[in-house]
Amino acid sequence: MQTMPKWADILLIPLINLMLAFLISGLVILAIGEDPIAALSLMVDGALGSSYGWGFTLYYATNFIFTGLAVAVAFHAALFNIGGEGQAALGGLGVALICLFFPWPHWTIALLAASLGAAAFGALWATIPAYLQAKRGSHIVITTIMFNFIAASLLNYVLVEILRPPGRMDPSSAGFPEATHLPTISDMLNAVGIPFAARTPANVTLIIALIACVAVYFLIWRTKLGYQIRAFGKSEPAAKYAGISSVKITMIAMAISGGLAGMMAINNVMGEAERLVLNSVEGAGFIGIAVALMGRSHPFGVLLASLLFGFLYQGGAELALWTSIPRDLIVVIQALVILFTGALDGMVRRPVEQMFLMMRKRGG
Amino acid sequence: MTAPAIELKGISKAFGPVQANKDISIRVMPGTIHGIIGENGAGKSTLMSILYGFYKADSGEIYISGKKTAIPDSQAAIAAGIGMVFQHFKLVENFTVLENVILGAEDGARLGPSLSKARKELTQLAKEYELNVDPDALIENIGVGMQQRVEILKALYRQADILILDEPTGVLTPAEADHLFRILEGLKAQGKTIILITHKLREIMEVTDTVSVMRRGQMTATVKTSETSPQELAELMVGRKVLLRVDKKPAQPGNKVLEVENLEVVDEKGVKRLKGIDLNVRAGEILGIAGVAGNGQSELLEVLGGTQTATGTVRVNGQEIDLTGALSDARSRRARGIAHVPEDRQREGLIMDFKAWENVAFGYHHEEEFNAGLLMDQAAIKEDAVGKFKRFDVRPDNPMLEAKSFSGGNQQKIVLAREIERNPELLLIGQPTRGVDIGAIEFIHQRIVELRDAGKAILLVSVELEEILSLADRIAVIFDGQMMGERLPTETDEKELGLLMAGMTGQEREAS
């Protein structure tokens, strides 16, 4: 029996959670002697008030869509993939190798190849912990976290020792060739006559991210594989009874998850930086966890949550730029959003459910 | 006239739109055993949870020994002299009996005084009520019958005058159950009041003084046990006439469909759970496996169903099946015409969070009829579900609901519909009516007999002896991973089977 209508579960509760997070953020801002209303309006204006702001917000959102989908897919198999950070870093390596060492005639083909490379590297990085979990019983939360560190060290080594062009001081690869540069949203919109601020990082990868949302939806809810993943995630003994192999599903679900996380690299490495730098992921792998939690592991929810976090990232950067609110406070706001939408969800859910029950009783 | 030990007046409790208890009034006199009987979901457990302080009633009053009492939590219930023995024991496995008894009722920071006090009291209680338990034994090392006694001791140690037992015999052998009833009689003789919640008519008739019948959240009747009959109680529970015995023709056994030879299973801890099982099932017959839960019958079903590896030989229609390799999984078993209704439908047979229609394809999701290209053919699955719901009378008649929103009986019908309609060569069926209401039991038994009459082989595992006796064409008794022998249901009775289930062979019985 549903205790409350679906719209309340999907929209109302996250909204209340958000409001609470913003309320407390406001109090914190007030406490350090700044004006919370002004801060909020600055954030909204900076992130959503101009096409320039949108250009950044959408860029961040694209990252979060990939890492959010990655966590969501693993969640459906009851696997907590905390390794999005490392998988995205490895995806970056895949993108760099493909862009640097093959002569690509056109960005479309390069994009296709880089997507495959990013996905393959991310998937590979995720299947090792998956194998350890499926065959050896090493808990995937622990192993994926550790693999983040291994990935960081590996990238450090590869960048410093192998990919760094001679004479360069910073640990980064050479710039990717011109033919692999992806068109930005601004390029594309301007081409059809819609004005959009140039020099913004949002690029064609956004479209791939949207396609990935649709693909994940079909994968999870319409395919046999998705059916098996969900069944396994809901009840392992039942899956065994139905002849679903736990080893196979763990490996495949994690490979898809890691592949999605890895694909984030076509946005930040290929689309934006156009070379591989150290720590290119910048925490997006972890934001993916919050995004998946908030989006209830549903691709559409992940999309909305990604936009929200894109807004928080860009708005937060504006805040740090124009006010004396320290950058650390932005992290506080983001943390509050994660706290309220993720961990404290039940706090809001219970009373809202009660309210709906009361209403129904009165109504019927 | 003495005040009733417990009196409930107008108790109502709703969970959302579901009215679990509706205006329930009941009087239980001190020094009596009062049975509460009803189908699953009739509201028995909810009522007792209210009495024990787990739930708060929406309205109504509770009187203990004539005094109006509020019971906001279980501490208050204990203070009011109420003790509860749950269906699933709440014991710490690696504590001793003594430690479990004082858990939560320690007198101070130091355990020593509490332990010695409890030891003295336990000896006293053991003498008074035949409640013999070794106080220093670890819970994990004693049998379920003993564990239940520990639960009763816990309640008595907390000065309970009113003891509530929720389905206490579910895990006991007939002999253990008889012992329990003797204990209850002893407690009654000492003036304790006992409330026995059960769905087994036999127990009600055997041990209670009065019995209340619940149906759909309401108390439909309270009668003196001596003035009623099982047939009348069953009708009160279900609300219509029911067949208590299965109506079936003699079996027409055909070829051997299942042949099992020297089957052995060793579990993860290295313990042998099956120690060389031999059995066979012919087409058109039901072989019933009787035994107390935990004696290897679950492992037998798991091996045949493809969720447990084993050594030995198993042939289906003369062809050997893989017991350890790549073809030992459940999918391969289904391909060989083995369908499986698992013992625990909520843990294995269904995905409770899935919609019912999705569960209709569960285990058969590879079948061509359920797939269209890359995607699953949702329309086909839903259509199949609608048909199965109709043919198996699943209620509510809506496959779009989640599996968990159906009652136990209807969940079982969904599993049965899925497995029986595959028209298997061999049907494995574990605890077909566990947690299923009487109305649905009748229906499920009929379907199983129908499948038998269609010439299929059926291996039935059940801890309900009555069920085995009325359904099986042959009965094999399992004890400690071994077969104790076979009997024909017409030539045996509960007593003989009960002794076999306790591991006693013919000679031992004569000697004792």
mmCIF file of N, CA and C in Angstrom, chain B residues 225-331:
data_model
loop_
_atom_site.group_PDB
_atom_site.id
_atom_site.type_symbol
_atom_site.label_atom_id
_atom_site.label_comp_id
_atom_site.label_asym_id
_atom_site.label_seq_id
_atom_site.Cartn_x
_atom_site.Cartn_y
_atom_site.Cartn_z
ATOM 1 N N THR B 225 -14.031 -23.672 24.605
ATOM 2 C CA THR B 225 -13.454 -24.686 23.726
ATOM 3 C C THR B 225 -14.246 -25.986 23.791
ATOM 4 N N SER B 226 -14.736 -26.285 24.966
ATOM 5 C CA SER B 226 -15.456 -27.555 25.121
ATOM 6 C C SER B 226 -16.775 -27.547 24.361
ATOM 7 N N GLU B 227 -17.220 -26.357 23.964
ATOM 8 C CA GLU B 227 -18.538 -26.293 23.316
ATOM 9 C C GLU B 227 -18.422 -26.047 21.826
ATOM 10 N N THR B 228 -17.216 -26.196 21.264
ATOM 11 C CA THR B 228 -17.084 -25.945 19.837
ATOM 12 C C THR B 228 -16.366 -27.123 19.169
ATOM 13 N N SER B 229 -16.197 -27.028 17.860
ATOM 14 C CA SER B 229 -15.520 -28.086 17.112
ATOM 15 C C SER B 229 -14.571 -27.442 16.113
ATOM 16 N N PRO B 230 -13.567 -28.194 15.664
ATOM 17 C CA PRO B 230 -12.636 -27.630 14.678
ATOM 18 C C PRO B 230 -13.377 -27.108 13.443
ATOM 19 N N GLN B 231 -14.381 -27.843 13.018
ATOM 20 C CA GLN B 231 -15.119 -27.439 11.822
ATOM 21 C C GLN B 231 -15.764 -26.075 12.031
ATOM 22 N N GLU B 232 -16.362 -25.892 13.204
ATOM 23 C CA GLU B 232 -17.034 -24.623 13.483
ATOM 24 C C GLU B 232 -16.018 -23.481 13.548
ATOM 25 N N LEU B 233 -14.877 -23.738 14.192
ATOM 26 C CA LEU B 233 -13.848 -22.699 14.310
ATOM 27 C C LEU B 233 -13.323 -22.315 12.921
ATOM 28 N N ALA B 234 -13.100 -23.324 12.087
ATOM 29 C CA ALA B 234 -12.595 -23.045 10.733
ATOM 30 C C ALA B 234 -13.585 -22.167 9.980
ATOM 31 N N GLU B 235 -14.851 -22.468 10.124
ATOM 32 C CA GLU B 235 -15.851 -21.660 9.425
ATOM 33 C C GLU B 235 -15.884 -20.241 9.953
ATOM 34 N N LEU B 236 -15.737 -20.112 11.288
ATOM 35 C CA LEU B 236 -15.714 -18.769 11.878
ATOM 36 C C LEU B 236 -14.501 -17.976 11.379
ATOM 37 N N MET B 237 -13.386 -18.679 11.187
ATOM 38 C CA MET B 237 -12.165 -18.002 10.734
ATOM 39 C C MET B 237 -12.278 -17.535 9.300
ATOM 40 N N VAL B 238 -12.840 -18.391 8.462
ATOM 41 C CA VAL B 238 -12.836 -18.111 7.025
ATOM 42 C C VAL B 238 -14.110 -17.398 6.599
ATOM 43 N N GLY B 239 -15.180 -17.645 7.342
ATOM 44 C CA GLY B 239 -16.424 -17.000 6.984
ATOM 45 C C GLY B 239 -17.247 -17.809 6.001
ATOM 46 N N ARG B 240 -16.830 -19.048 5.734
ATOM 47 C CA ARG B 240 -17.618 -19.938 4.874
ATOM 48 C C ARG B 240 -17.219 -21.372 5.207
ATOM 49 N N LYS B 241 -17.945 -22.302 4.609
ATOM 50 C CA LYS B 241 -17.631 -23.716 4.847
ATOM 51 C C LYS B 241 -16.292 -24.062 4.196
ATOM 52 N N VAL B 242 -15.451 -24.810 4.899
ATOM 53 C CA VAL B 242 -14.175 -25.206 4.303
ATOM 54 C C VAL B 242 -13.975 -26.710 4.430
ATOM 55 N N LEU B 243 -13.183 -27.205 3.492
ATOM 56 C CA LEU B 243 -12.836 -28.619 3.478
ATOM 57 C C LEU B 243 -11.547 -28.772 4.266
ATOM 58 N N LEU B 244 -11.570 -29.483 5.371
ATOM 59 C CA LEU B 244 -10.341 -29.608 6.141
ATOM 60 C C LEU B 244 -9.452 -30.730 5.616
ATOM 61 N N ARG B 245 -10.067 -31.695 4.923
ATOM 62 C CA ARG B 245 -9.235 -32.764 4.361
ATOM 63 C C ARG B 245 -9.204 -32.633 2.850
ATOM 64 N N VAL B 246 -8.098 -33.111 2.280
ATOM 65 C CA VAL B 246 -7.958 -33.000 0.833
ATOM 66 C C VAL B 246 -8.765 -34.092 0.163
ATOM 67 N N ASP B 247 -9.474 -33.688 -0.849
ATOM 68 C CA ASP B 247 -10.316 -34.602 -1.593
ATOM 69 C C ASP B 247 -9.502 -35.129 -2.772
ATOM 70 N N LYS B 248 -9.080 -36.397 -2.721
ATOM 71 C CA LYS B 248 -8.278 -36.879 -3.851
ATOM 72 C C LYS B 248 -8.481 -38.360 -4.103
ATOM 73 N N LYS B 249 -8.270 -38.721 -5.349
ATOM 74 C CA LYS B 249 -8.372 -40.131 -5.757
ATOM 75 C C LYS B 249 -7.032 -40.799 -5.472
ATOM 76 N N PRO B 250 -7.001 -42.155 -5.453
ATOM 77 C CA PRO B 250 -5.707 -42.830 -5.277
ATOM 78 C C PRO B 250 -4.757 -42.471 -6.415
ATOM 79 N N ALA B 251 -3.451 -42.453 -6.108
ATOM 80 C CA ALA B 251 -2.462 -42.075 -7.118
ATOM 81 C C ALA B 251 -2.313 -43.171 -8.157
ATOM 82 N N GLN B 252 -1.911 -42.778 -9.349
ATOM 83 C CA GLN B 252 -1.633 -43.713 -10.436
ATOM 84 C C GLN B 252 -0.164 -43.560 -10.812
ATOM 85 N N PRO B 253 0.754 -44.082 -9.987
ATOM 86 C CA PRO B 253 2.167 -43.815 -10.246
ATOM 87 C C PRO B 253 2.638 -44.405 -11.570
ATOM 88 N N GLY B 254 3.486 -43.647 -12.262
ATOM 89 C CA GLY B 254 4.034 -44.083 -13.544
ATOM 90 C C GLY B 254 5.523 -44.321 -13.423
ATOM 91 N N ASN B 255 6.288 -43.843 -14.407
ATOM 92 C CA ASN B 255 7.738 -44.038 -14.404
ATOM 93 C C ASN B 255 8.389 -43.226 -13.299
ATOM 94 N N LYS B 256 9.619 -43.645 -12.967
ATOM 95 C CA LYS B 256 10.391 -42.852 -12.020
ATOM 96 C C LYS B 256 10.851 -41.566 -12.700
ATOM 97 N N VAL B 257 10.399 -40.437 -12.197
ATOM 98 C CA VAL B 257 10.838 -39.160 -12.759
ATOM 99 C C VAL B 257 12.103 -38.691 -12.059
ATOM 100 N N LEU B 258 12.103 -38.801 -10.753
ATOM 101 C CA LEU B 258 13.271 -38.350 -9.981
ATOM 102 C C LEU B 258 13.892 -39.537 -9.254
ATOM 103 N N GLU B 259 15.192 -39.716 -9.449
ATOM 104 C CA GLU B 259 15.912 -40.746 -8.713
ATOM 105 C C GLU B 259 17.118 -40.098 -8.031
ATOM 106 N N VAL B 260 17.173 -40.234 -6.748
ATOM 107 C CA VAL B 260 18.266 -39.644 -5.980
ATOM 108 C C VAL B 260 19.033 -40.776 -5.302
ATOM 109 N N GLU B 261 20.345 -40.763 -5.464
ATOM 110 C CA GLU B 261 21.156 -41.811 -4.850
ATOM 111 C C GLU B 261 22.326 -41.198 -4.085
ATOM 112 N N ASN B 262 22.431 -41.578 -2.849
ATOM 113 C CA ASN B 262 23.588 -41.239 -2.028
ATOM 114 C C ASN B 262 23.923 -39.743 -2.063
ATOM 115 N N LEU B 263 22.917 -38.926 -1.903
ATOM 116 C CA LEU B 263 23.110 -37.477 -1.995
ATOM 117 C C LEU B 263 23.720 -36.944 -0.690
ATOM 118 N N GLU B 264 24.809 -36.213 -0.841
ATOM 119 C CA GLU B 264 25.459 -35.648 0.340
ATOM 120 C C GLU B 264 25.698 -34.157 0.148
ATOM 121 N N VAL B 265 25.455 -33.399 1.197
ATOM 122 C CA VAL B 265 25.699 -31.956 1.164
ATOM 123 C C VAL B 265 26.532 -31.580 2.383
ATOM 124 N N VAL B 266 27.584 -30.834 2.140
ATOM 125 C CA VAL B 266 28.395 -30.307 3.235
ATOM 126 C C VAL B 266 28.269 -28.789 3.189
ATOM 127 N N ASP B 267 27.905 -28.174 4.305
ATOM 128 C CA ASP B 267 27.695 -26.720 4.278
ATOM 129 C C ASP B 267 29.017 -25.966 4.460
ATOM 130 N N GLU B 268 28.931 -24.629 4.491
ATOM 131 C CA GLU B 268 30.152 -23.804 4.532
ATOM 132 C C GLU B 268 30.993 -24.076 5.772
ATOM 133 N N LYS B 269 30.330 -24.448 6.853
ATOM 134 C CA LYS B 269 31.082 -24.695 8.086
ATOM 135 C C LYS B 269 31.694 -26.088 8.101
ATOM 136 N N GLY B 270 31.466 -26.858 7.011
ATOM 137 C CA GLY B 270 32.022 -28.199 6.957
ATOM 138 C C GLY B 270 31.134 -29.239 7.613
ATOM 139 N N VAL B 271 29.900 -28.837 7.964
ATOM 140 C CA VAL B 271 28.974 -29.780 8.598
ATOM 141 C C VAL B 271 28.193 -30.512 7.509
ATOM 142 N N LYS B 272 28.075 -31.826 7.659
ATOM 143 C CA LYS B 272 27.295 -32.610 6.696
ATOM 144 C C LYS B 272 25.812 -32.387 6.960
ATOM 145 N N ARG B 273 25.120 -31.821 6.012
ATOM 146 C CA ARG B 273 23.687 -31.585 6.196
ATOM 147 C C ARG B 273 22.851 -32.703 5.604
ATOM 148 N N LEU B 274 23.332 -33.336 4.545
ATOM 149 C CA LEU B 274 22.678 -34.520 3.995
ATOM 150 C C LEU B 274 23.701 -35.643 4.018
ATOM 151 N N LYS B 275 23.289 -36.785 4.557
ATOM 152 C CA LYS B 275 24.249 -37.879 4.749
ATOM 153 C C LYS B 275 23.836 -39.095 3.950
ATOM 154 N N GLY B 276 23.821 -38.931 2.640
ATOM 155 C CA GLY B 276 23.514 -40.086 1.803
ATOM 156 C C GLY B 276 22.033 -40.359 1.680
ATOM 157 N N ILE B 277 21.359 -39.482 0.964
ATOM 158 C CA ILE B 277 19.904 -39.623 0.798
ATOM 159 C C ILE B 277 19.614 -40.460 -0.453
ATOM 160 N N ASP B 278 18.708 -41.419 -0.325
ATOM 161 C CA ASP B 278 18.195 -42.145 -1.485
ATOM 162 C C ASP B 278 16.689 -41.958 -1.520
ATOM 163 N N LEU B 279 16.182 -41.584 -2.660
ATOM 164 C CA LEU B 279 14.728 -41.555 -2.795
ATOM 165 C C LEU B 279 14.370 -41.485 -4.263
ATOM 166 N N ASN B 280 13.110 -41.769 -4.550
ATOM 167 C CA ASN B 280 12.639 -41.566 -5.920
ATOM 168 C C ASN B 280 11.194 -41.113 -5.909
ATOM 169 N N VAL B 281 10.825 -40.394 -6.943
ATOM 170 C CA VAL B 281 9.447 -39.928 -7.082
ATOM 171 C C VAL B 281 8.968 -40.334 -8.466
ATOM 172 N N ARG B 282 7.803 -40.942 -8.527
ATOM 173 C CA ARG B 282 7.263 -41.370 -9.811
ATOM 174 C C ARG B 282 6.307 -40.327 -10.371
ATOM 175 N N ALA B 283 6.084 -40.440 -11.658
ATOM 176 C CA ALA B 283 5.094 -39.574 -12.287
ATOM 177 C C ALA B 283 3.736 -39.858 -11.657
ATOM 178 N N GLY B 284 2.983 -38.826 -11.419
ATOM 179 C CA GLY B 284 1.632 -39.019 -10.910
ATOM 180 C C GLY B 284 1.561 -39.352 -9.435
ATOM 181 N N GLU B 285 2.616 -39.059 -8.689
ATOM 182 C CA GLU B 285 2.508 -39.280 -7.243
ATOM 183 C C GLU B 285 3.171 -38.123 -6.477
ATOM 184 N N ILE B 286 2.734 -38.007 -5.232
ATOM 185 C CA ILE B 286 3.304 -36.987 -4.354
ATOM 186 C C ILE B 286 4.097 -37.701 -3.275
ATOM 187 N N LEU B 287 5.412 -37.418 -3.245
ATOM 188 C CA LEU B 287 6.226 -37.938 -2.148
ATOM 189 C C LEU B 287 6.355 -36.832 -1.110
ATOM 190 N N GLY B 288 5.895 -37.100 0.087
ATOM 191 C CA GLY B 288 5.990 -36.108 1.154
ATOM 192 C C GLY B 288 7.215 -36.371 2.009
ATOM 193 N N ILE B 289 7.994 -35.308 2.278
ATOM 194 C CA ILE B 289 9.142 -35.441 3.175
ATOM 195 C C ILE B 289 8.739 -34.823 4.510
ATOM 196 N N ALA B 290 8.638 -35.668 5.535
ATOM 197 C CA ALA B 290 8.284 -35.158 6.853
ATOM 198 C C ALA B 290 9.552 -35.004 7.670
ATOM 199 N N GLY B 291 9.561 -34.023 8.536
ATOM 200 C CA GLY B 291 10.732 -33.840 9.387
ATOM 201 C C GLY B 291 10.637 -32.510 10.096
ATOM 202 N N VAL B 292 11.338 -32.405 11.208
ATOM 203 C CA VAL B 292 11.395 -31.130 11.919
ATOM 204 C C VAL B 292 12.311 -30.208 11.134
ATOM 205 N N ALA B 293 11.949 -28.956 11.061
ATOM 206 C CA ALA B 293 12.749 -27.999 10.291
ATOM 207 C C ALA B 293 14.207 -28.094 10.696
ATOM 208 N N GLY B 294 15.110 -28.005 9.712
ATOM 209 C CA GLY B 294 16.535 -28.002 10.021
ATOM 210 C C GLY B 294 17.182 -29.372 9.980
ATOM 211 N N ASN B 295 16.459 -30.378 9.502
ATOM 212 C CA ASN B 295 17.053 -31.711 9.450
ATOM 213 C C ASN B 295 17.527 -32.112 8.056
ATOM 214 N N GLY B 296 17.606 -31.162 7.155
ATOM 215 C CA GLY B 296 18.168 -31.455 5.840
ATOM 216 C C GLY B 296 17.173 -31.350 4.702
ATOM 217 N N GLN B 297 15.879 -31.185 5.033
ATOM 218 C CA GLN B 297 14.916 -31.136 3.936
ATOM 219 C C GLN B 297 15.082 -29.872 3.081
ATOM 220 N N SER B 298 15.495 -28.766 3.723
ATOM 221 C CA SER B 298 15.724 -27.539 2.954
ATOM 222 C C SER B 298 16.867 -27.751 1.973
ATOM 223 N N GLU B 299 17.948 -28.393 2.445
ATOM 224 C CA GLU B 299 19.103 -28.645 1.592
ATOM 225 C C GLU B 299 18.707 -29.541 0.418
ATOM 226 N N LEU B 300 17.853 -30.524 0.688
ATOM 227 C CA LEU B 300 17.401 -31.416 -0.382
ATOM 228 C C LEU B 300 16.715 -30.611 -1.482
ATOM 229 N N LEU B 301 15.812 -29.735 -1.062
ATOM 230 C CA LEU B 301 15.119 -28.901 -2.049
ATOM 231 C C LEU B 301 16.111 -28.001 -2.785
ATOM 232 N N GLU B 302 17.067 -27.435 -2.051
ATOM 233 C CA GLU B 302 18.034 -26.524 -2.662
ATOM 234 C C GLU B 302 18.883 -27.231 -3.714
ATOM 235 N N VAL B 303 19.315 -28.440 -3.390
ATOM 236 C CA VAL B 303 20.125 -29.188 -4.360
ATOM 237 C C VAL B 303 19.319 -29.437 -5.623
ATOM 238 N N LEU B 304 18.102 -29.930 -5.437
ATOM 239 C CA LEU B 304 17.291 -30.249 -6.615
ATOM 240 C C LEU B 304 16.886 -28.989 -7.363
ATOM 241 N N GLY B 305 16.705 -27.884 -6.628
ATOM 242 C CA GLY B 305 16.297 -26.625 -7.262
ATOM 243 C C GLY B 305 17.460 -25.860 -7.867
ATOM 244 N N GLY B 306 18.681 -26.279 -7.561
ATOM 245 C CA GLY B 306 19.836 -25.657 -8.199
ATOM 246 C C GLY B 306 20.427 -24.477 -7.462
ATOM 247 N N THR B 307 20.267 -24.426 -6.138
ATOM 248 C CA THR B 307 20.903 -23.329 -5.406
ATOM 249 C C THR B 307 21.919 -23.859 -4.400
ATOM 250 N N GLN B 308 22.253 -25.148 -4.513
ATOM 251 C CA GLN B 308 23.189 -25.740 -3.559
ATOM 252 C C GLN B 308 23.912 -26.878 -4.275
ATOM 253 N N THR B 309 25.212 -26.932 -4.112
ATOM 254 C CA THR B 309 25.960 -28.013 -4.745
ATOM 255 C C THR B 309 25.981 -29.227 -3.830
ATOM 256 N N ALA B 310 26.234 -30.391 -4.414
ATOM 257 C CA ALA B 310 26.171 -31.627 -3.641
ATOM 258 C C ALA B 310 26.969 -32.708 -4.350
ATOM 259 N N THR B 311 27.145 -33.821 -3.652
ATOM 260 C CA THR B 311 27.726 -34.990 -4.314
ATOM 261 C C THR B 311 26.692 -36.108 -4.295
ATOM 262 N N GLY B 312 26.857 -37.065 -5.202
ATOM 263 C CA GLY B 312 25.884 -38.135 -5.316
ATOM 264 C C GLY B 312 25.349 -38.179 -6.735
ATOM 265 N N THR B 313 24.247 -38.873 -6.909
ATOM 266 C CA THR B 313 23.671 -38.991 -8.243
ATOM 267 C C THR B 313 22.206 -38.589 -8.205
ATOM 268 N N VAL B 314 21.819 -37.729 -9.141
ATOM 269 C CA VAL B 314 20.407 -37.382 -9.287
ATOM 270 C C VAL B 314 20.050 -37.556 -10.751
ATOM 271 N N ARG B 315 19.019 -38.345 -10.997
ATOM 272 C CA ARG B 315 18.557 -38.506 -12.376
ATOM 273 C C ARG B 315 17.142 -37.976 -12.505
ATOM 274 N N VAL B 316 16.917 -37.258 -13.603
ATOM 275 C CA VAL B 316 15.569 -36.807 -13.916
ATOM 276 C C VAL B 316 15.174 -37.467 -15.227
ATOM 277 N N ASN B 317 14.111 -38.247 -15.190
ATOM 278 C CA ASN B 317 13.690 -39.037 -16.347
ATOM 279 C C ASN B 317 14.848 -39.851 -16.908
ATOM 280 N N GLY B 318 15.629 -40.420 -16.012
ATOM 281 C CA GLY B 318 16.700 -41.318 -16.424
ATOM 282 C C GLY B 318 18.005 -40.640 -16.765
ATOM 283 N N GLN B 319 17.997 -39.310 -16.898
ATOM 284 C CA GLN B 319 19.229 -38.608 -17.271
ATOM 285 C C GLN B 319 19.845 -37.922 -16.065
ATOM 286 N N GLU B 320 21.133 -38.113 -15.907
ATOM 287 C CA GLU B 320 21.806 -37.551 -14.757
ATOM 288 C C GLU B 320 21.889 -36.029 -14.868
ATOM 289 N N ILE B 321 21.747 -35.334 -13.743
ATOM 290 C CA ILE B 321 21.896 -33.874 -13.777
ATOM 291 C C ILE B 321 23.153 -33.455 -13.032
ATOM 292 N N ASP B 322 23.644 -32.303 -13.427
ATOM 293 C CA ASP B 322 24.895 -31.754 -12.899
ATOM 294 C C ASP B 322 24.669 -31.236 -11.469
ATOM 295 N N LEU B 323 25.484 -31.677 -10.526
ATOM 296 C CA LEU B 323 25.291 -31.231 -9.141
ATOM 297 C C LEU B 323 26.327 -30.222 -8.676
ATOM 298 N N THR B 324 27.404 -30.034 -9.442
ATOM 299 C CA THR B 324 28.446 -29.122 -8.976
ATOM 300 C C THR B 324 28.901 -28.120 -10.037
ATOM 301 N N GLY B 325 28.776 -28.478 -11.302
ATOM 302 C CA GLY B 325 29.419 -27.684 -12.347
ATOM 303 C C GLY B 325 28.585 -26.523 -12.842
ATOM 304 N N ALA B 326 28.860 -26.144 -14.074
ATOM 305 C CA ALA B 326 28.236 -24.969 -14.668
ATOM 306 C C ALA B 326 26.742 -25.163 -14.865
ATOM 307 N N LEU B 327 26.316 -26.417 -14.970
ATOM 308 C CA LEU B 327 24.885 -26.655 -15.217
ATOM 309 C C LEU B 327 24.153 -27.042 -13.933
ATOM 310 N N SER B 328 24.701 -26.602 -12.790
ATOM 311 C CA SER B 328 24.025 -26.935 -11.539
ATOM 312 C C SER B 328 23.217 -25.755 -11.019
ATOM 313 N N ASP B 329 23.057 -24.708 -11.817
ATOM 314 C CA ASP B 329 22.297 -23.547 -11.336
ATOM 315 C C ASP B 329 20.803 -23.718 -11.598
ATOM 316 N N ALA B 330 20.048 -22.813 -10.997
ATOM 317 C CA ALA B 330 18.595 -22.941 -11.027
ATOM 318 C C ALA B 330 18.045 -22.847 -12.451
ATOM 319 N N ARG B 331 18.711 -22.060 -13.284
ATOM 320 C CA ARG B 331 18.221 -21.911 -14.652
ATOM 321 C C ARG B 331 18.307 -23.243 -15.403
#
